[in-house]
């Protein structure tokens, strides 16, 4: 008997992207699956279009949130619905992800083959044909402030394999893992919550794997050096400190402190050259908020 897969799609003001995402999921032809569409308090016109498209769909259950709970809170709402409906496996994806044919079955097979609690796909860049964004990451506490692009696996493999972490844009979680670890920490709101989840899963004894035959495209990858808005700058600067404080041992700070300073300082210099004073201010406020232990939605 096939495992039942509950797929959580998180939307915020992206009805066109979300429609394309759900179309790719419907094309998977994995029979034992259903979709939970979580709308994170989008604009009324966006929500109305989504309601017309999916409100009465037999294979989509809509979850309309009355506040924007961020990635963490929005995904948790969807996970709760999927668990209530009896899902054995849970797939969380953001609206800017499109599944290639057969990707869902490959993720499920990766979980079965490896016994991992979390499985990620091969993530391709939607803006650069064939460019690989991730085939798994080497997540390590002392290296949390090293740019994640430098810690990604580079050599593709044909079979699922163990990794330290996976990107949050598309993740398969087993029900056992979710029940043992819990969902995403809503205090992060957005950014780095998937790193925290991977670390918590590993602490509970769950493996993490990449299933390279499961291919998705993603149009949302933006690091410290590119594509920042004031909101993302503040959250990334803040949440990285939150992550460090939660997981670092005293010896880890010998690497974490200088790499955080280099990461933030380098980003500030870059955005100063671009005359993005809004991002500079957000980076500063994010760092201060992190040192003060603040959490939840950003101030901007």
mmCIF file of C-alpha atoms in Angstrom:
data_model
loop_
_atom_site.group_PDB
_atom_site.id
_atom_site.type_symbol
_atom_site.label_atom_id
_atom_site.label_comp_id
_atom_site.label_asym_id
_atom_site.label_seq_id
_atom_site.Cartn_x
_atom_site.Cartn_y
_atom_site.Cartn_z
ATOM 1 C CA UNK A 1 0.000 0.000 0.000
ATOM 2 C CA UNK A 2 1.377 3.410 -0.984
ATOM 3 C CA UNK A 3 2.086 6.027 1.654
ATOM 4 C CA UNK A 4 -0.399 8.887 1.774
ATOM 5 C CA UNK A 5 1.327 12.187 1.006
ATOM 6 C CA UNK A 6 -0.024 15.509 2.221
ATOM 7 C CA UNK A 7 1.466 18.387 0.229
ATOM 8 C CA UNK A 8 1.458 21.824 1.843
ATOM 9 C CA UNK A 9 1.735 24.752 -0.577
ATOM 10 C CA UNK A 10 2.354 28.098 1.115
ATOM 11 C CA UNK A 11 1.138 31.203 -0.720
ATOM 12 C CA UNK A 12 1.542 34.895 -0.054
ATOM 13 C CA UNK A 13 0.385 37.242 -2.814
ATOM 14 C CA UNK A 14 1.543 34.883 -5.528
ATOM 15 C CA UNK A 15 -1.566 33.488 -7.159
ATOM 16 C CA UNK A 16 0.048 32.980 -10.590
ATOM 17 C CA UNK A 17 3.060 31.200 -9.112
ATOM 18 C CA UNK A 18 0.834 29.136 -6.844
ATOM 19 C CA UNK A 19 -1.394 28.115 -9.743
ATOM 20 C CA UNK A 20 1.663 26.908 -11.696
ATOM 21 C CA UNK A 21 2.943 25.091 -8.614
ATOM 22 C CA UNK A 22 -0.322 23.247 -8.061
ATOM 23 C CA UNK A 23 -0.573 22.405 -11.767
ATOM 24 C CA UNK A 24 2.830 20.703 -11.535
ATOM 25 C CA UNK A 25 1.673 18.764 -8.463
ATOM 26 C CA UNK A 26 -1.491 17.608 -10.169
ATOM 27 C CA UNK A 27 0.647 16.325 -13.051
ATOM 28 C CA UNK A 28 2.583 14.003 -10.718
ATOM 29 C CA UNK A 29 -0.051 11.272 -10.941
ATOM 30 C CA UNK A 30 0.814 10.039 -7.460
ATOM 31 C CA UNK A 31 -2.544 8.611 -6.485
ATOM 32 C CA UNK A 32 -2.295 8.655 -2.687
ATOM 33 C CA UNK A 33 -1.808 12.396 -2.262
ATOM 34 C CA UNK A 34 -3.704 15.566 -1.511
ATOM 35 C CA UNK A 35 -2.844 19.258 -1.457
ATOM 36 C CA UNK A 36 -3.292 21.746 1.362
ATOM 37 C CA UNK A 37 -3.130 25.320 0.094
ATOM 38 C CA UNK A 38 -2.249 27.737 2.882
ATOM 39 C CA UNK A 39 -2.799 31.413 2.145
ATOM 40 C CA UNK A 40 -0.805 33.691 4.457
ATOM 41 C CA UNK A 41 -3.295 36.578 4.551
ATOM 42 C CA UNK A 42 -2.754 37.673 0.945
ATOM 43 C CA UNK A 43 -4.339 40.735 -0.607
ATOM 44 C CA UNK A 44 -8.129 40.279 -1.054
ATOM 45 C CA UNK A 45 -7.938 40.137 -4.856
ATOM 46 C CA UNK A 46 -5.236 37.445 -4.757
ATOM 47 C CA UNK A 47 -7.205 35.393 -2.273
ATOM 48 C CA UNK A 48 -10.362 35.767 -4.340
ATOM 49 C CA UNK A 49 -8.609 34.427 -7.454
ATOM 50 C CA UNK A 50 -7.227 31.478 -5.507
ATOM 51 C CA UNK A 51 -10.640 30.770 -4.027
ATOM 52 C CA UNK A 52 -12.201 30.720 -7.477
ATOM 53 C CA UNK A 53 -9.493 28.391 -8.744
ATOM 54 C CA UNK A 54 -9.229 25.970 -5.831
ATOM 55 C CA UNK A 55 -11.985 26.648 -3.307
ATOM 56 C CA UNK A 56 -14.185 23.825 -4.608
ATOM 57 C CA UNK A 57 -11.425 21.543 -5.916
ATOM 58 C CA UNK A 58 -11.717 17.934 -4.713
ATOM 59 C CA UNK A 59 -7.941 17.497 -4.435
ATOM 60 C CA UNK A 60 -7.125 20.810 -2.704
ATOM 61 C CA UNK A 61 -8.066 21.852 0.826
ATOM 62 C CA UNK A 62 -7.750 25.595 1.342
ATOM 63 C CA UNK A 63 -6.553 27.038 4.623
ATOM 64 C CA UNK A 64 -7.184 30.802 4.754
ATOM 65 C CA UNK A 65 -5.138 32.453 7.514
ATOM 66 C CA UNK A 66 -6.287 35.797 8.880
ATOM 67 C CA UNK A 67 -2.735 36.949 9.667
ATOM 68 C CA UNK A 68 0.589 36.509 7.898
ATOM 69 C CA UNK A 69 2.352 33.899 10.022
ATOM 70 C CA UNK A 70 5.477 33.808 7.877
ATOM 71 C CA UNK A 71 6.999 30.652 6.466
ATOM 72 C CA UNK A 72 7.183 28.863 9.809
ATOM 73 C CA UNK A 73 3.671 29.578 11.056
ATOM 74 C CA UNK A 74 2.079 29.139 7.650
ATOM 75 C CA UNK A 75 3.727 25.766 7.079
ATOM 76 C CA UNK A 76 2.774 24.647 10.580
ATOM 77 C CA UNK A 77 -0.867 25.445 9.842
ATOM 78 C CA UNK A 78 -0.714 23.317 6.714
ATOM 79 C CA UNK A 79 1.106 20.484 8.476
ATOM 80 C CA UNK A 80 -1.633 20.398 11.103
ATOM 81 C CA UNK A 81 -4.292 20.005 8.416
ATOM 82 C CA UNK A 82 -2.311 17.314 6.569
ATOM 83 C CA UNK A 83 -1.668 15.361 9.779
ATOM 84 C CA UNK A 84 -5.335 15.565 10.718
ATOM 85 C CA UNK A 85 -6.178 14.040 7.343
ATOM 86 C CA UNK A 86 -3.871 11.096 8.022
ATOM 87 C CA UNK A 87 -0.821 11.841 5.898
ATOM 88 C CA UNK A 88 2.086 9.414 6.348
ATOM 89 C CA UNK A 89 4.489 11.732 4.546
ATOM 90 C CA UNK A 90 4.370 15.505 4.350
ATOM 91 C CA UNK A 91 5.833 17.687 1.635
ATOM 92 C CA UNK A 92 6.195 21.413 2.288
ATOM 93 C CA UNK A 93 6.810 23.709 -0.657
ATOM 94 C CA UNK A 94 6.753 27.425 -1.329
ATOM 95 C CA UNK A 95 4.682 28.979 -4.074
ATOM 96 C CA UNK A 96 7.713 29.586 -6.335
ATOM 97 C CA UNK A 97 8.483 25.875 -6.771
ATOM 98 C CA UNK A 98 7.508 23.738 -9.762
ATOM 99 C CA UNK A 99 7.830 19.942 -9.651
ATOM 100 C CA UNK A 100 9.230 18.135 -12.686
ATOM 101 C CA UNK A 101 7.368 14.975 -13.788
ATOM 102 C CA UNK A 102 7.980 12.126 -11.360
ATOM 103 C CA UNK A 103 9.568 14.323 -8.692
ATOM 104 C CA UNK A 104 7.036 13.468 -5.989
ATOM 105 C CA UNK A 105 7.430 9.723 -6.488
ATOM 106 C CA UNK A 106 11.216 10.128 -6.412
ATOM 107 C CA UNK A 107 11.011 11.991 -3.086
ATOM 108 C CA UNK A 108 8.823 9.257 -1.605
ATOM 109 C CA UNK A 109 11.208 6.571 -2.897
ATOM 110 C CA UNK A 110 14.142 8.500 -1.413
ATOM 111 C CA UNK A 111 12.517 8.412 2.004
ATOM 112 C CA UNK A 112 11.862 4.682 1.705
ATOM 113 C CA UNK A 113 15.373 3.896 0.436
ATOM 114 C CA UNK A 114 17.260 5.885 3.067
ATOM 115 C CA UNK A 115 14.934 5.758 6.064
ATOM 116 C CA UNK A 116 15.577 9.486 6.495
ATOM 117 C CA UNK A 117 13.194 11.743 8.383
ATOM 118 C CA UNK A 118 13.734 14.628 5.944
ATOM 119 C CA UNK A 119 14.362 14.365 2.202
ATOM 120 C CA UNK A 120 15.087 17.190 -0.222
ATOM 121 C CA UNK A 121 15.065 17.223 -4.037
ATOM 122 C CA UNK A 122 17.546 18.482 -6.599
ATOM 123 C CA UNK A 123 16.692 22.193 -6.759
ATOM 124 C CA UNK A 124 17.258 24.006 -10.062
ATOM 125 C CA UNK A 125 17.231 27.758 -10.627
ATOM 126 C CA UNK A 126 14.116 28.847 -12.500
ATOM 127 C CA UNK A 127 16.001 31.836 -13.909
ATOM 128 C CA UNK A 128 19.090 29.981 -15.167
ATOM 129 C CA UNK A 129 18.337 26.860 -17.145
ATOM 130 C CA UNK A 130 20.159 23.839 -15.788
ATOM 131 C CA UNK A 131 21.827 25.702 -12.911
ATOM 132 C CA UNK A 132 21.724 23.649 -9.713
ATOM 133 C CA UNK A 133 20.877 25.578 -6.560
ATOM 134 C CA UNK A 134 21.079 22.639 -4.190
ATOM 135 C CA UNK A 135 21.641 18.907 -4.006
ATOM 136 C CA UNK A 136 21.946 19.006 -0.240
ATOM 137 C CA UNK A 137 23.942 21.111 2.211
ATOM 138 C CA UNK A 138 26.676 20.518 4.773
ATOM 139 C CA UNK A 139 24.917 22.016 7.775
ATOM 140 C CA UNK A 140 27.318 22.414 10.693
ATOM 141 C CA UNK A 141 26.905 24.698 13.712
ATOM 142 C CA UNK A 142 30.399 26.276 13.567
ATOM 143 C CA UNK A 143 29.802 27.097 9.878
ATOM 144 C CA UNK A 144 26.316 28.588 10.179
ATOM 145 C CA UNK A 145 27.572 32.024 9.060
ATOM 146 C CA UNK A 146 29.480 30.740 6.050
ATOM 147 C CA UNK A 147 27.456 31.482 2.881
ATOM 148 C CA UNK A 148 25.310 28.454 2.220
ATOM 149 C CA UNK A 149 26.310 28.344 -1.443
ATOM 150 C CA UNK A 150 29.822 27.399 -0.294
ATOM 151 C CA UNK A 151 28.547 24.493 1.787
ATOM 152 C CA UNK A 152 26.444 22.784 -0.855
ATOM 153 C CA UNK A 153 27.300 19.424 -2.322
ATOM 154 C CA UNK A 154 28.685 19.811 -5.831
ATOM 155 C CA UNK A 155 28.921 16.330 -7.330
ATOM 156 C CA UNK A 156 25.549 14.937 -8.371
ATOM 157 C CA UNK A 157 24.770 11.286 -7.695
ATOM 158 C CA UNK A 158 22.250 8.904 -9.145
ATOM 159 C CA UNK A 159 20.940 7.502 -5.854
ATOM 160 C CA UNK A 160 19.655 9.158 -2.657
ATOM 161 C CA UNK A 161 22.422 9.989 -0.181
ATOM 162 C CA UNK A 162 22.844 11.431 3.301
ATOM 163 C CA UNK A 163 23.325 15.202 3.717
ATOM 164 C CA UNK A 164 23.450 17.637 6.613
ATOM 165 C CA UNK A 165 20.447 19.703 5.547
ATOM 166 C CA UNK A 166 18.197 20.674 2.643
ATOM 167 C CA UNK A 167 16.608 23.870 1.357
ATOM 168 C CA UNK A 168 13.271 24.932 2.801
ATOM 169 C CA UNK A 169 11.630 25.616 -0.550
ATOM 170 C CA UNK A 170 10.825 21.896 -0.935
ATOM 171 C CA UNK A 171 11.147 19.279 1.801
ATOM 172 C CA UNK A 172 9.604 15.896 2.487
ATOM 173 C CA UNK A 173 9.071 15.134 6.184
ATOM 174 C CA UNK A 174 8.000 11.778 7.544
ATOM 175 C CA UNK A 175 5.109 11.754 9.987
ATOM 176 C CA UNK A 176 7.388 10.151 12.588
ATOM 177 C CA UNK A 177 9.814 13.041 12.272
ATOM 178 C CA UNK A 178 7.094 15.672 12.567
ATOM 179 C CA UNK A 179 5.533 13.949 15.572
ATOM 180 C CA UNK A 180 8.893 13.663 17.340
ATOM 181 C CA UNK A 181 10.460 16.999 16.447
ATOM 182 C CA UNK A 182 7.413 19.219 16.004
ATOM 183 C CA UNK A 183 7.012 21.676 13.168
ATOM 184 C CA UNK A 184 8.951 24.790 12.329
ATOM 185 C CA UNK A 185 9.745 27.253 15.103
ATOM 186 C CA UNK A 186 7.331 30.187 14.535
ATOM 187 C CA UNK A 187 9.665 32.548 16.391
ATOM 188 C CA UNK A 188 11.875 32.591 13.284
ATOM 189 C CA UNK A 189 8.885 33.764 11.194
ATOM 190 C CA UNK A 190 10.937 33.379 7.986
ATOM 191 C CA UNK A 191 14.538 32.415 7.081
ATOM 192 C CA UNK A 192 16.692 29.792 8.784
ATOM 193 C CA UNK A 193 13.725 27.940 10.252
ATOM 194 C CA UNK A 194 14.488 24.978 7.967
ATOM 195 C CA UNK A 195 18.108 24.900 9.191
ATOM 196 C CA UNK A 196 16.826 24.810 12.766
ATOM 197 C CA UNK A 197 14.390 22.020 11.855
ATOM 198 C CA UNK A 198 17.166 19.948 10.262
ATOM 199 C CA UNK A 199 19.357 20.375 13.334
ATOM 200 C CA UNK A 200 16.485 19.371 15.621
ATOM 201 C CA UNK A 201 15.735 16.332 13.460
ATOM 202 C CA UNK A 202 19.368 15.237 13.634
ATOM 203 C CA UNK A 203 19.367 15.704 17.410
ATOM 204 C CA UNK A 204 16.378 13.344 17.597
ATOM 205 C CA UNK A 205 18.232 10.732 15.555
ATOM 206 C CA UNK A 206 16.578 11.293 12.161
ATOM 207 C CA UNK A 207 18.676 11.199 9.025
ATOM 208 C CA UNK A 208 18.479 13.779 6.247
ATOM 209 C CA UNK A 209 18.879 12.875 2.597
ATOM 210 C CA UNK A 210 18.827 14.290 -0.915
ATOM 211 C CA UNK A 211 16.956 12.423 -3.641
ATOM 212 C CA UNK A 212 18.654 13.795 -6.783
ATOM 213 C CA UNK A 213 16.172 12.174 -9.164
ATOM 214 C CA UNK A 214 13.453 14.357 -7.656
ATOM 215 C CA UNK A 215 13.858 17.593 -9.617
ATOM 216 C CA UNK A 216 12.158 20.902 -8.847
ATOM 217 C CA UNK A 217 12.729 24.458 -10.037
ATOM 218 C CA UNK A 218 12.773 27.356 -7.611
ATOM 219 C CA UNK A 219 12.491 31.100 -8.237
ATOM 220 C CA UNK A 220 13.262 32.536 -4.834
ATOM 221 C CA UNK A 221 16.891 31.869 -3.908
ATOM 222 C CA UNK A 222 18.413 35.116 -2.614
ATOM 223 C CA UNK A 223 21.476 35.231 -0.388
ATOM 224 C CA UNK A 224 23.043 38.030 1.639
ATOM 225 C CA UNK A 225 24.729 39.444 -1.461
ATOM 226 C CA UNK A 226 21.792 39.712 -3.822
ATOM 227 C CA UNK A 227 18.112 40.448 -4.031
ATOM 228 C CA UNK A 228 17.537 41.729 -0.499
ATOM 229 C CA UNK A 229 14.477 43.652 0.514
ATOM 230 C CA UNK A 230 14.509 45.496 3.825
ATOM 231 C CA UNK A 231 12.317 42.790 5.349
ATOM 232 C CA UNK A 232 14.504 39.879 4.236
ATOM 233 C CA UNK A 233 17.651 41.729 5.317
ATOM 234 C CA UNK A 234 16.295 42.304 8.810
ATOM 235 C CA UNK A 235 15.052 38.746 9.234
ATOM 236 C CA UNK A 236 18.220 37.098 7.972
ATOM 237 C CA UNK A 237 20.489 39.236 10.155
ATOM 238 C CA UNK A 238 18.268 38.630 13.189
ATOM 239 C CA UNK A 239 17.513 34.952 12.739
ATOM 240 C CA UNK A 240 21.102 33.967 12.153
ATOM 241 C CA UNK A 241 21.900 35.267 15.641
ATOM 242 C CA UNK A 242 18.890 33.398 16.982
ATOM 243 C CA UNK A 243 20.140 30.209 15.355
ATOM 244 C CA UNK A 244 23.631 30.705 16.759
ATOM 245 C CA UNK A 245 22.392 31.304 20.282
ATOM 246 C CA UNK A 246 20.254 28.182 20.176
ATOM 247 C CA UNK A 247 22.862 25.787 18.844
ATOM 248 C CA UNK A 248 26.394 27.084 19.437
ATOM 249 C CA UNK A 249 28.748 25.720 22.065
ATOM 250 C CA UNK A 250 31.425 28.023 23.495
ATOM 251 C CA UNK A 251 34.142 26.749 21.150
ATOM 252 C CA UNK A 252 31.913 27.346 18.106
ATOM 253 C CA UNK A 253 32.025 31.108 18.669
ATOM 254 C CA UNK A 254 35.683 31.150 17.622
ATOM 255 C CA UNK A 255 34.427 30.638 14.073
ATOM 256 C CA UNK A 256 30.906 32.011 14.323
ATOM 257 C CA UNK A 257 31.740 35.525 15.537
ATOM 258 C CA UNK A 258 34.265 36.442 12.833
ATOM 259 C CA UNK A 259 32.240 34.801 10.055
ATOM 260 C CA UNK A 260 29.061 36.609 11.136
ATOM 261 C CA UNK A 261 30.958 39.905 11.166
ATOM 262 C CA UNK A 262 32.393 39.210 7.714
ATOM 263 C CA UNK A 263 29.014 38.161 6.322
ATOM 264 C CA UNK A 264 27.172 41.190 7.667
ATOM 265 C CA UNK A 265 30.002 43.625 6.959
ATOM 266 C CA UNK A 266 30.475 42.394 3.420
ATOM 267 C CA UNK A 267 26.752 42.642 2.735
ATOM 268 C CA UNK A 268 26.633 46.154 4.211
ATOM 269 C CA UNK A 269 29.514 47.282 2.022
ATOM 270 C CA UNK A 270 27.866 45.852 -1.064
ATOM 271 C CA UNK A 271 24.520 47.530 -0.398
ATOM 272 C CA UNK A 272 26.231 50.783 0.519
ATOM 273 C CA UNK A 273 27.834 50.743 -2.926
ATOM 274 C CA UNK A 274 24.371 50.204 -4.381
ATOM 275 C CA UNK A 275 23.041 53.114 -2.275
ATOM 276 C CA UNK A 276 20.458 50.874 -0.658
ATOM 277 C CA UNK A 277 20.155 52.704 2.631
ATOM 278 C CA UNK A 278 16.926 50.839 3.405
ATOM 279 C CA UNK A 279 18.774 47.518 3.382
ATOM 280 C CA UNK A 280 21.677 48.934 5.395
ATOM 281 C CA UNK A 281 19.259 50.128 8.065
ATOM 282 C CA UNK A 282 17.458 46.772 8.055
ATOM 283 C CA UNK A 283 20.702 44.831 8.488
ATOM 284 C CA UNK A 284 21.600 46.979 11.478
ATOM 285 C CA UNK A 285 18.143 46.672 13.051
ATOM 286 C CA UNK A 286 18.140 42.925 12.424
ATOM 287 C CA UNK A 287 21.470 42.500 14.188
ATOM 288 C CA UNK A 288 20.269 44.545 17.173
ATOM 289 C CA UNK A 289 16.987 42.607 17.284
ATOM 290 C CA UNK A 290 18.918 39.350 17.273
ATOM 291 C CA UNK A 291 21.149 40.465 20.127
ATOM 292 C CA UNK A 292 18.039 41.511 22.055
ATOM 293 C CA UNK A 293 16.456 38.105 21.489
ATOM 294 C CA UNK A 294 13.497 39.417 19.515
ATOM 295 C CA UNK A 295 11.392 37.066 17.411
ATOM 296 C CA UNK A 296 8.260 36.913 15.287
ATOM 297 C CA UNK A 297 7.360 39.275 12.427
ATOM 298 C CA UNK A 298 9.891 41.924 11.373
ATOM 299 C CA UNK A 299 9.653 45.551 12.379
ATOM 300 C CA UNK A 300 9.680 46.775 8.767
#
